[in-house]
């Protein structure tokens, strides 16, 4: 009776199709693919009553519960569309009784107590740093944590696995003080516990101890467009309360904004810290908004308040600033910011090109060490860096992140951008994209082998004004480590390793063309020719013949500079036919966008700006003729409906401010080592 084995693991999952059959073993096929259930012929259920579309079911778990005491039972209904809020059920002897809608399946999770929860957490932490673990330890881990065949005198992970102590990772922060084991169970889980974290991770949610809430209390960050009026009221109240605090109070609105960056005056403690243009971008901002959310919650007086996110990326109509942030348009509305570009405060949607994130999502590498190579999350650095010049910005940071700052304009376009309340919802969306990228799998992982990224400490203030620190290794998993998830994310914390595509190593870069010329961006389309030396035309033709096998072609715009917030984002095209009317991001020549964000207006000393890297491999592969290469830069204006004459007028008046420009174009070929 293998099923029971779930019990030793912290909890047991079993799923049941709700049918009217009086007694039946549950159907494993009813489970979504991601969950390989720890089940068996373990529980029987019986429909008690069937009214209209509801049934009361009685589950007999006795065979599962032979050897285990159960602290709690949680039932999670689901159907093919979604998961519903979990409900706690009562265990009466060895039986639970739940009322359910027909045609809805349920997942039953049993909490088997603290030690079992600890086992789960340990395995999940190991899963998260799997890439960093010494190879020879991997096969031992499950045996040591979940399924020991030997007896251990020690009950802490690092004592059981002394090899771990050599890792430059803060183990104390990763493993809770509760002991693991002893457990004597499930062969089916043991062999693959790290390969298929989903097998067991659903149970992780039971982690509690007040640090991480159990999963039915995992906080849910919701789409701002789905908030109830009462939730909006709480949000407003929280922001207003923070704004009312003195600017010297670390939990005040202004102090928090200046923790991001300081545009004028002297930074106070922990101010001017934001991480951009390198691989701390995602982790630092996750930590920053996490503590902000706690401060905001306390200030609002509403313990159920969570930070909402602004989903301009997936629902284009929601690219309109949420109404509560625009109306009423006066200082009595704590969510309103009058410095934004008028067109957006009046209800225009962000341009679709500007919020595209496919370039970032297509990549499987979080980071890179190669200059010019695009990455999801930014280049590696050896120490924190605020707004370093040069290359290395991650693709998501470029688009949509920088573009949204640039388009909304006003406060949002500056270092003190968190003055605008929409900043926090913008960053919740960026944070959500990080979780979604990981969930795509196929080799997408956090840079857990990079000890700098994993162990660099960043410090913030919590809701009581106390200093608190986190490292990258502590923010890998929002559910397990920080106790929150997004409303479109399954509630179990996981990374599904669908298959392991290993990042290819770059073994060389060739410069194919270089154009030194200052290009100033204007209100209209501009074309810049990129002449290729004859030798390079030939070499590029060869690459095309081989379909860029083990190669990619990168276009770099170097020394991007501007002197003040720009307000317009630009679409970039490669060999866009002349005279094509209103090209947009759906055009086959589209290669990406150029937005502007940072403290560039303060100068960098050397006058070196930022580098924008774009992958143009596909576009160039599909060109008919490569003898002439040309970059087109076209401003991206919000599209507005014909009825909104007022908005049309505003769009017509939009022009770039701050003299945006770049002064060099480089066409680069990256060569990768052959697949292993
Ligand atoms: Cu540090 Cu969106 O900014």
XYZ file of C-alpha atoms and ligand atoms in Angstrom:
679
model
C 0.000 0.000 0.000
C 2.279 2.564 -1.311
C -0.129 5.354 -1.055
C 0.194 5.796 2.527
C 3.574 6.900 1.966
C 2.611 10.238 1.374
C 1.963 10.464 5.004
C 5.518 10.361 5.992
C 6.188 13.228 3.705
C 4.396 16.005 5.318
C 1.138 15.443 3.688
C -0.769 13.385 1.337
C -2.373 14.374 -1.852
C -5.189 12.600 -3.352
C -7.616 13.605 -5.928
C -11.123 12.616 -6.533
C -13.482 13.183 -9.348
C -16.763 14.036 -7.769
C -19.313 11.633 -9.059
C -22.442 10.105 -7.783
C -21.113 6.589 -7.676
C -21.600 5.434 -4.128
C -18.163 3.993 -3.512
C -15.205 4.325 -5.747
C -11.508 4.587 -5.765
C -10.396 7.933 -7.027
C -9.095 8.456 -10.502
C -5.496 9.530 -10.875
C -6.350 10.760 -14.340
C -8.340 13.505 -12.716
C -5.176 15.208 -11.620
C -3.524 17.937 -13.575
C -0.368 16.756 -15.204
C 1.947 18.716 -12.977
C 0.992 16.802 -9.913
C 2.153 13.289 -9.774
C 0.042 12.274 -6.885
C 1.247 10.372 -3.929
C -1.764 8.237 -3.932
C -2.870 4.739 -4.196
C -5.880 2.753 -3.342
C -5.865 4.517 -0.156
C -9.058 6.279 0.387
C -12.562 5.521 -0.519
C -15.267 8.047 -0.842
C -18.960 8.002 -0.849
C -21.415 10.602 -2.033
C -23.688 11.370 0.867
C -26.309 13.578 -0.661
C -26.716 15.023 -4.040
C -28.703 18.153 -4.414
C -28.889 20.237 -7.506
C -25.233 20.674 -8.355
C -23.750 19.876 -5.014
C -22.723 16.755 -3.228
C -21.515 15.947 0.208
C -18.740 13.443 0.134
C -17.346 11.304 2.825
C -13.773 10.184 2.498
C -12.415 7.301 4.404
C -8.696 7.680 4.878
C -8.088 4.893 7.317
C -5.584 3.008 5.242
C -3.572 6.160 4.842
C -3.685 7.148 8.405
C -2.624 3.932 9.926
C 0.634 5.235 11.255
C 0.262 8.966 11.184
C -1.417 11.582 13.169
C -2.887 14.376 11.117
C -2.713 17.961 12.260
C -4.984 19.375 9.618
C -6.867 18.593 6.456
C -7.250 21.007 3.598
C -9.357 20.465 0.544
C -8.635 22.305 -2.667
C -11.321 22.188 -5.351
C -10.256 22.469 -8.971
C -11.535 21.939 -12.450
C -9.971 22.175 -15.863
C -9.992 25.949 -15.634
C -8.568 26.835 -12.293
C -7.944 26.137 -8.658
C -10.381 27.462 -6.100
C -9.647 28.735 -2.641
C -8.690 25.900 -0.325
C -10.981 25.098 2.587
C -10.128 23.453 5.825
C -11.986 20.229 6.546
C -12.515 18.338 9.771
C -11.176 14.907 10.371
C -13.661 12.800 12.267
C -11.777 9.741 13.297
C -10.375 8.594 9.984
C -13.009 10.237 7.871
C -13.496 13.646 6.374
C -16.697 15.058 5.054
C -16.797 17.852 2.493
C -19.471 19.619 0.496
C -18.586 20.155 -3.117
C -19.919 21.205 -6.434
C -20.342 18.449 -8.931
C -17.854 18.255 -11.759
C -15.209 19.729 -9.637
C -12.252 17.711 -8.517
C -10.537 18.088 -5.233
C -7.124 17.737 -3.886
C -6.847 16.687 -0.283
C -3.784 17.699 1.581
C -3.035 16.263 4.963
C -0.759 18.031 7.339
C 1.282 15.450 9.157
C 2.958 17.757 11.585
C 6.004 19.835 11.982
C 8.754 17.330 11.364
C 7.131 16.163 8.165
C 6.665 19.753 7.036
C 10.281 20.327 7.725
C 11.193 17.407 5.482
C 9.287 19.012 2.692
C 10.827 22.339 3.140
C 14.278 20.810 3.178
C 13.662 18.943 -0.054
C 12.249 22.016 -1.696
C 15.195 24.143 -0.655
C 17.484 21.467 -2.007
C 15.487 21.453 -5.216
C 15.911 25.201 -5.470
C 19.671 25.033 -5.157
C 19.995 21.758 -6.969
C 22.347 23.186 -9.528
C 24.680 24.330 -6.786
C 24.810 20.974 -5.035
C 27.825 18.739 -5.481
C 26.966 15.945 -7.915
C 27.943 13.178 -5.590
C 25.460 14.399 -2.995
C 22.436 14.382 -5.258
C 21.577 10.705 -4.998
C 22.038 10.881 -1.242
C 19.702 13.732 -0.538
C 16.392 11.987 -0.788
C 17.738 9.007 1.076
C 18.835 11.268 3.823
C 15.796 13.457 4.091
C 12.796 11.486 3.004
C 13.609 7.848 2.878
C 16.516 6.968 5.103
C 17.482 3.381 4.889
C 20.090 3.956 7.532
C 19.682 5.291 11.040
C 21.006 8.737 11.677
C 22.166 10.022 14.962
C 21.805 13.548 13.706
C 18.480 15.048 12.832
C 19.650 18.215 11.073
C 20.327 18.319 7.371
C 23.871 19.713 7.481
C 24.885 17.023 9.989
C 23.436 14.283 7.900
C 25.065 15.656 4.786
C 28.407 17.059 5.865
C 29.279 17.703 2.208
C 26.806 20.587 2.281
C 28.871 22.575 4.719
C 31.417 23.315 2.033
C 28.879 25.220 -0.035
C 29.224 28.988 0.091
C 25.537 29.248 0.883
C 23.916 30.295 4.101
C 22.492 26.958 5.202
C 21.112 28.317 8.424
C 18.865 30.643 6.488
C 17.625 27.804 4.342
C 16.740 25.119 6.787
C 14.412 25.709 9.667
C 15.493 24.814 13.168
C 13.130 21.852 13.371
C 14.693 18.442 12.809
C 13.935 16.225 9.808
C 12.794 12.618 9.924
C 12.867 9.936 11.020
C 10.815 8.559 8.202
C 10.688 5.135 6.775
C 8.843 5.547 3.553
C 8.056 5.827 0.050
C 10.156 4.212 -2.521
C 8.315 5.936 -5.334
C 9.315 9.340 -4.159
C 12.795 8.533 -3.032
C 14.476 8.024 -6.343
C 13.175 11.117 -7.936
C 12.566 13.553 -5.187
C 14.789 16.237 -6.659
C 13.963 15.541 -10.278
C 10.311 16.048 -9.887
C 9.908 18.585 -7.165
C 6.266 18.813 -8.046
C 5.756 15.388 -6.633
C 6.215 16.696 -3.219
C 6.234 20.433 -3.354
C 2.512 20.778 -3.057
C 3.009 19.785 0.478
C 5.548 22.371 1.174
C 2.806 24.788 1.624
C 2.331 23.409 5.045
C 5.377 25.147 6.162
C 4.413 27.450 8.982
C 6.051 28.488 12.227
C 4.794 31.969 11.697
C 7.579 32.680 9.224
C 5.801 31.276 6.265
C 2.075 30.951 6.427
C 0.441 27.653 5.620
C -0.856 27.562 2.131
C -4.473 28.256 2.700
C -3.215 31.486 4.071
C -0.651 32.088 1.357
C -1.296 35.648 0.412
C -2.586 36.261 -3.055
C -1.513 39.299 -5.056
C -4.383 40.052 -7.375
C -4.869 41.845 -10.638
C -5.796 45.441 -9.751
C -8.682 45.202 -12.199
C -10.268 42.460 -10.090
C -10.177 44.255 -6.739
C -13.401 44.931 -4.857
C -14.281 48.530 -3.929
C -13.455 47.670 -0.318
C -10.000 46.461 -1.339
C -9.400 49.679 -3.279
C -10.453 51.639 -0.215
C -7.856 49.801 1.883
C -5.192 50.425 -0.703
C -5.993 54.137 -0.771
C -6.018 54.306 2.999
C -2.649 52.581 3.285
C -1.008 54.896 0.764
C -2.567 57.958 2.399
C -1.345 56.856 5.839
C 2.194 56.361 4.539
C 2.118 59.740 2.820
C 1.043 61.356 6.077
C 4.143 60.134 7.909
C 7.188 62.317 8.330
C 9.780 61.868 5.588
C 12.384 60.872 8.167
C 10.322 57.818 9.134
C 11.625 54.808 7.174
C 8.060 53.549 6.793
C 6.888 56.790 5.199
C 6.033 57.123 1.532
C 8.857 59.443 0.681
C 11.498 57.545 2.609
C 10.525 54.365 0.784
C 10.642 56.079 -2.603
C 14.107 57.353 -1.859
C 15.294 53.876 -0.883
C 14.937 53.143 -4.579
C 16.975 56.124 -5.721
C 17.532 59.700 -4.668
C 17.122 62.402 -7.293
C 18.274 65.309 -5.154
C 19.610 65.859 -1.669
C 21.552 63.479 0.510
C 20.489 59.842 0.858
C 19.496 58.736 4.367
C 20.180 55.233 5.754
C 19.567 52.503 3.136
C 18.431 55.001 0.516
C 19.574 55.117 -3.118
C 19.977 51.340 -3.334
C 18.002 50.090 -6.339
C 19.670 47.483 -8.512
C 19.497 47.932 -12.252
C 21.161 46.867 -15.487
C 22.567 43.664 -13.976
C 21.343 40.435 -12.415
C 20.272 41.793 -9.009
C 17.433 43.632 -10.734
C 14.787 40.953 -10.120
C 15.854 39.888 -6.645
C 16.375 43.378 -5.232
C 12.991 44.608 -6.459
C 11.276 41.469 -5.135
C 12.675 42.200 -1.688
C 11.903 45.896 -1.950
C 8.215 45.464 -2.763
C 7.869 42.617 -0.300
C 8.783 44.833 2.629
C 6.865 47.738 1.172
C 3.782 45.522 1.038
C 4.148 44.768 4.730
C 4.524 48.448 5.562
C 1.527 49.335 3.424
C -0.579 46.600 5.021
C 0.155 47.835 8.494
C -0.460 51.449 7.511
C -3.811 50.548 5.961
C -5.022 48.840 9.117
C -6.323 46.040 6.928
C -4.505 42.778 7.687
C -5.880 41.232 4.487
C -4.364 43.853 2.213
C -1.927 42.501 -0.381
C -0.160 44.416 -3.089
C -2.096 44.156 -6.372
C -0.348 43.965 -9.732
C -0.965 45.894 -12.933
C -1.354 43.410 -15.764
C -0.600 45.611 -18.767
C 1.255 42.699 -20.340
C -1.402 40.066 -20.925
C -4.588 42.042 -21.256
C -3.911 44.981 -23.514
C -7.107 46.783 -22.525
C -5.748 46.757 -18.987
C -2.815 48.795 -20.223
C -5.029 51.720 -19.231
C -3.948 53.001 -15.817
C -6.452 51.515 -13.366
C -9.286 53.929 -12.742
C -8.613 54.284 -9.016
C -5.194 55.667 -9.903
C -6.655 58.281 -12.252
C -9.947 59.299 -10.725
C -10.699 61.444 -8.903
C -7.863 63.423 -10.441
C -7.026 65.420 -7.362
C -4.686 65.286 -4.423
C -7.474 63.856 -2.253
C -6.945 60.607 -4.156
C -3.792 59.130 -2.673
C -3.315 56.908 -5.745
C -3.330 59.792 -8.205
C -0.122 61.365 -9.483
C -0.481 64.558 -11.473
C 3.030 64.381 -12.934
C 2.185 61.477 -15.249
C 1.855 62.076 -18.974
C -1.640 63.472 -19.510
C -2.534 60.952 -22.172
C -2.229 58.071 -19.678
C -3.870 59.893 -16.788
C -6.776 60.430 -19.161
C -7.234 56.776 -20.013
C -5.054 55.879 -23.015
C -3.621 52.357 -22.965
C 0.108 51.750 -23.036
C 1.289 50.941 -26.575
C 1.275 47.189 -27.171
C 4.832 47.211 -28.519
C 6.102 48.787 -25.308
C 4.794 46.023 -23.034
C 5.997 43.077 -25.073
C 7.961 40.528 -23.060
C 8.512 37.758 -25.574
C 12.187 38.593 -26.101
C 12.810 37.940 -22.406
C 10.555 34.900 -22.184
C 12.139 33.169 -25.157
C 15.497 33.168 -23.448
C 16.372 30.336 -21.123
C 19.383 31.965 -19.511
C 18.729 34.090 -16.440
C 22.107 35.713 -16.632
C 25.183 36.014 -18.824
C 28.823 36.852 -18.431
C 29.319 37.654 -22.115
C 29.078 41.267 -23.089
C 26.398 41.652 -25.733
C 24.635 38.373 -24.968
C 20.989 38.938 -24.089
C 19.689 37.441 -20.850
C 16.377 37.274 -19.033
C 17.599 38.853 -15.826
C 20.795 40.785 -16.535
C 24.524 40.190 -16.569
C 26.526 38.908 -13.635
C 28.287 41.391 -11.404
C 30.533 40.786 -8.448
C 28.890 43.371 -6.207
C 25.697 45.445 -6.101
C 25.476 48.185 -8.741
C 22.925 50.989 -8.775
C 22.633 52.195 -12.387
C 25.891 51.098 -13.993
C 26.541 52.334 -17.530
C 27.244 50.034 -20.453
C 25.694 46.706 -21.388
C 24.099 43.900 -19.460
C 20.524 45.022 -18.816
C 18.176 42.021 -18.848
C 15.573 41.778 -21.585
C 12.583 42.071 -19.240
C 14.137 45.094 -17.617
C 14.263 46.691 -21.072
C 10.783 45.616 -22.078
C 8.315 46.026 -20.559
C 10.013 47.417 -17.451
C 11.887 50.488 -18.676
C 9.240 51.282 -21.263
C 6.456 51.493 -18.701
C 8.507 53.878 -16.543
C 9.327 55.953 -19.596
C 5.772 56.064 -20.963
C 3.965 56.910 -17.736
C 6.517 59.646 -17.300
C 6.675 62.279 -14.566
C 7.676 60.723 -11.243
C 7.743 57.269 -12.821
C 10.514 58.270 -15.191
C 12.885 59.270 -12.411
C 14.952 57.550 -9.759
C 12.348 58.399 -7.129
C 9.730 56.640 -9.266
C 8.108 54.905 -6.248
C 6.611 58.304 -5.424
C 4.005 57.349 -7.996
C 1.788 54.656 -6.426
C 1.585 52.822 -9.755
C 5.286 51.974 -9.374
C 4.483 49.254 -6.834
C 1.864 47.612 -9.044
C 4.197 47.842 -12.008
C 6.867 46.013 -10.051
C 4.426 43.427 -8.753
C 3.761 42.647 -12.419
C 7.476 42.390 -13.159
C 7.814 40.102 -10.145
C 4.921 38.003 -11.470
C 6.667 37.710 -14.836
C 9.687 36.304 -13.033
C 7.538 33.511 -11.523
C 5.922 32.859 -14.872
C 9.244 32.651 -16.648
C 10.487 30.068 -14.147
C 7.249 28.112 -14.508
C 7.860 27.856 -18.264
C 10.652 25.426 -17.443
C 12.721 23.968 -20.251
C 15.910 24.848 -18.503
C 14.840 28.223 -17.148
C 16.230 28.483 -13.649
C 17.410 31.063 -11.189
C 21.157 31.653 -11.031
C 21.503 29.353 -8.044
C 25.018 28.322 -9.012
C 26.187 31.906 -8.735
C 27.263 32.345 -5.149
C 27.346 36.128 -5.464
C 23.714 36.267 -6.575
C 22.706 33.694 -3.969
C 24.438 35.173 -0.971
C 24.588 38.941 -1.514
C 22.684 40.572 1.345
C 20.326 43.497 0.823
C 18.827 45.405 3.707
C 15.426 47.098 4.008
C 13.030 48.290 6.690
C 10.093 46.213 7.813
C 6.673 47.442 8.894
C 8.008 48.320 12.333
C 10.885 50.356 10.988
C 13.413 47.657 11.935
C 16.238 46.794 9.557
C 15.840 43.409 7.896
C 17.979 41.606 5.341
C 17.478 39.015 2.650
C 19.700 37.206 0.192
C 18.934 35.836 -3.269
C 18.774 32.321 -1.830
C 15.882 33.452 0.361
C 13.660 34.821 -2.397
C 13.734 32.017 -4.947
C 10.283 30.790 -4.223
C 7.573 33.272 -3.309
C 5.168 30.728 -1.835
C 7.571 28.742 0.255
C 9.884 31.520 1.311
C 7.826 34.711 1.268
C 4.296 33.412 1.643
C 2.672 34.954 -1.407
C 1.658 34.018 -4.909
C -0.067 35.701 -7.819
C -3.691 34.989 -8.590
C -2.876 33.369 -11.929
C -0.295 31.069 -10.443
C -1.036 27.639 -9.049
C -0.792 27.650 -5.293
C 1.915 25.055 -5.091
C 5.404 26.373 -5.274
C 7.378 24.736 -7.971
C 9.480 24.872 -10.971
C 8.415 22.206 -13.377
C 11.502 20.806 -14.942
C 9.873 19.637 -18.153
C 13.223 18.830 -19.586
C 16.650 20.062 -18.971
C 17.883 22.200 -21.764
C 21.253 23.360 -20.678
C 22.296 26.870 -21.463
C 24.809 26.856 -24.280
C 28.158 28.353 -23.531
C 29.330 31.215 -25.702
C 32.778 30.536 -27.116
C 33.325 33.579 -29.292
C 32.005 36.867 -30.592
C 32.654 38.482 -33.982
C 31.969 42.099 -34.807
C 30.390 42.123 -38.273
C 29.659 45.813 -38.578
C 30.094 48.983 -36.640
C 28.532 52.386 -37.277
C 29.714 55.385 -35.314
C 27.168 58.088 -35.729
C 25.037 60.035 -33.275
C 21.395 59.210 -33.903
C 18.999 61.687 -32.287
C 15.484 60.401 -31.797
C 12.628 62.528 -32.998
C 8.893 62.533 -33.540
C 9.144 60.452 -36.680
C 10.739 57.434 -38.303
C 14.464 57.432 -38.882
C 16.524 54.942 -40.854
C 20.196 54.259 -40.293
C 22.157 52.177 -42.782
C 24.506 49.516 -41.386
C 27.078 48.903 -44.119
C 28.773 45.514 -43.970
C 32.337 45.161 -45.248
C 32.318 42.720 -48.239
C 34.147 40.100 -46.231
C 31.419 40.184 -43.620
C 28.629 39.985 -46.175
C 30.110 36.670 -47.185
C 30.511 35.472 -43.654
C 26.958 36.464 -42.763
C 25.676 34.689 -45.863
C 27.417 31.537 -44.640
C 25.766 31.825 -41.259
C 22.403 32.186 -42.937
C 22.970 29.140 -45.067
C 23.522 27.153 -41.906
C 20.474 28.822 -40.334
C 22.666 30.302 -37.616
C 23.280 26.892 -36.182
C 25.092 27.454 -32.857
C 25.159 31.170 -33.563
C 23.090 34.205 -32.898
C 23.152 37.681 -34.288
C 22.949 40.599 -31.900
C 22.351 44.228 -32.658
C 23.703 46.640 -30.089
C 22.766 50.283 -29.749
C 25.545 51.779 -27.699
C 25.838 54.808 -25.543
C 22.100 55.417 -25.276
C 21.748 58.743 -23.489
C 19.161 61.356 -22.596
C 19.171 64.376 -20.339
C 15.681 64.290 -18.844
C 12.674 61.938 -18.912
C 11.869 61.194 -22.552
C 8.232 60.126 -22.485
C 8.263 58.281 -25.810
C 9.374 54.722 -26.387
C 10.727 53.703 -29.794
C 10.058 50.628 -31.865
C 13.069 49.182 -33.623
C 12.928 47.410 -36.977
C 15.464 45.689 -39.140
C 15.067 46.310 -42.874
C 11.581 47.690 -42.542
C 10.360 48.366 -46.077
C 10.397 52.056 -46.910
C 7.128 53.813 -46.684
C 5.330 51.042 -44.799
C 2.483 52.905 -43.084
C 2.184 52.680 -39.282
C 4.420 49.704 -38.649
C 3.965 48.108 -35.243
C 5.271 45.237 -33.166
C 3.406 42.682 -35.275
C 5.535 43.558 -38.308
C 7.994 40.776 -39.258
C 10.802 43.352 -39.201
C 10.155 44.298 -35.565
C 13.117 43.528 -33.309
C 12.257 45.266 -30.050
C 11.885 48.608 -28.348
C 14.016 51.312 -26.881
C 12.743 52.953 -23.709
C 14.599 55.111 -21.230
C 14.894 54.726 -17.509
C 17.506 55.386 -14.895
C 19.541 58.200 -13.602
C 21.236 58.884 -16.906
C 20.263 62.501 -16.633
C 22.794 62.817 -13.849
C 25.601 61.772 -16.135
C 28.158 59.090 -15.581
C 31.376 60.952 -15.595
C 32.775 59.341 -18.729
C 29.627 60.183 -20.626
C 29.061 56.532 -21.418
C 25.403 55.621 -21.637
C 23.614 52.307 -21.677
C 23.798 49.578 -24.305
C 20.629 48.070 -25.731
C 21.146 44.485 -26.964
C 18.649 42.905 -29.362
C 18.585 39.452 -30.886
C 18.035 39.877 -34.635
C 18.867 36.318 -35.703
C 15.367 35.410 -36.835
C 14.703 38.622 -38.680
C 17.985 38.435 -40.561
C 17.451 34.758 -41.365
C 14.208 35.711 -43.075
C 15.539 38.672 -45.070
C 15.551 38.348 -48.844
C 18.631 40.428 -49.323
C 21.412 41.090 -46.837
C 23.527 43.340 -48.985
C 21.883 46.345 -47.381
C 21.089 46.308 -43.678
C 19.141 49.086 -42.104
C 17.855 49.923 -38.636
C 14.605 51.876 -38.408
C 13.606 53.735 -35.281
C 9.920 54.601 -35.060
C 8.192 56.302 -32.123
C 5.564 54.193 -30.399
C 2.399 56.214 -29.780
C -0.563 54.959 -27.766
C -3.456 53.987 -29.995
C -6.680 55.672 -28.958
C -10.222 55.194 -30.130
C -11.854 57.513 -32.633
C -14.349 58.824 -30.064
C -11.648 60.126 -27.795
C -10.840 63.346 -29.641
C -9.199 64.687 -26.489
C -6.756 61.782 -26.379
C -6.028 62.020 -30.074
C -5.042 65.586 -29.610
C -2.716 64.665 -26.747
C -1.113 61.922 -28.815
C -0.584 64.329 -31.698
C 1.237 66.647 -29.326
C 3.564 63.985 -27.901
C 7.204 64.450 -28.666
C 10.406 63.167 -27.085
C 11.899 65.299 -24.328
C 15.422 65.165 -22.984
C 17.282 64.782 -26.270
C 17.367 60.961 -26.480
C 20.209 59.633 -28.617
C 22.656 56.833 -29.161
C 25.983 57.048 -30.849
C 27.049 53.640 -32.060
C 25.527 50.582 -33.707
C 27.287 47.238 -33.579
C 26.280 44.016 -35.289
C 27.659 41.112 -33.323
C 27.702 37.390 -33.949
C 27.842 35.090 -30.926
C 29.147 31.550 -31.346
C 28.102 28.744 -29.000
C 29.787 25.512 -28.160
C 28.163 22.484 -29.691
C 25.323 20.876 -27.780
C 26.362 18.410 -25.210
Cu 14.229 50.137 -9.810
Cu 11.155 49.928 -12.060
O 12.685 50.309 -10.992
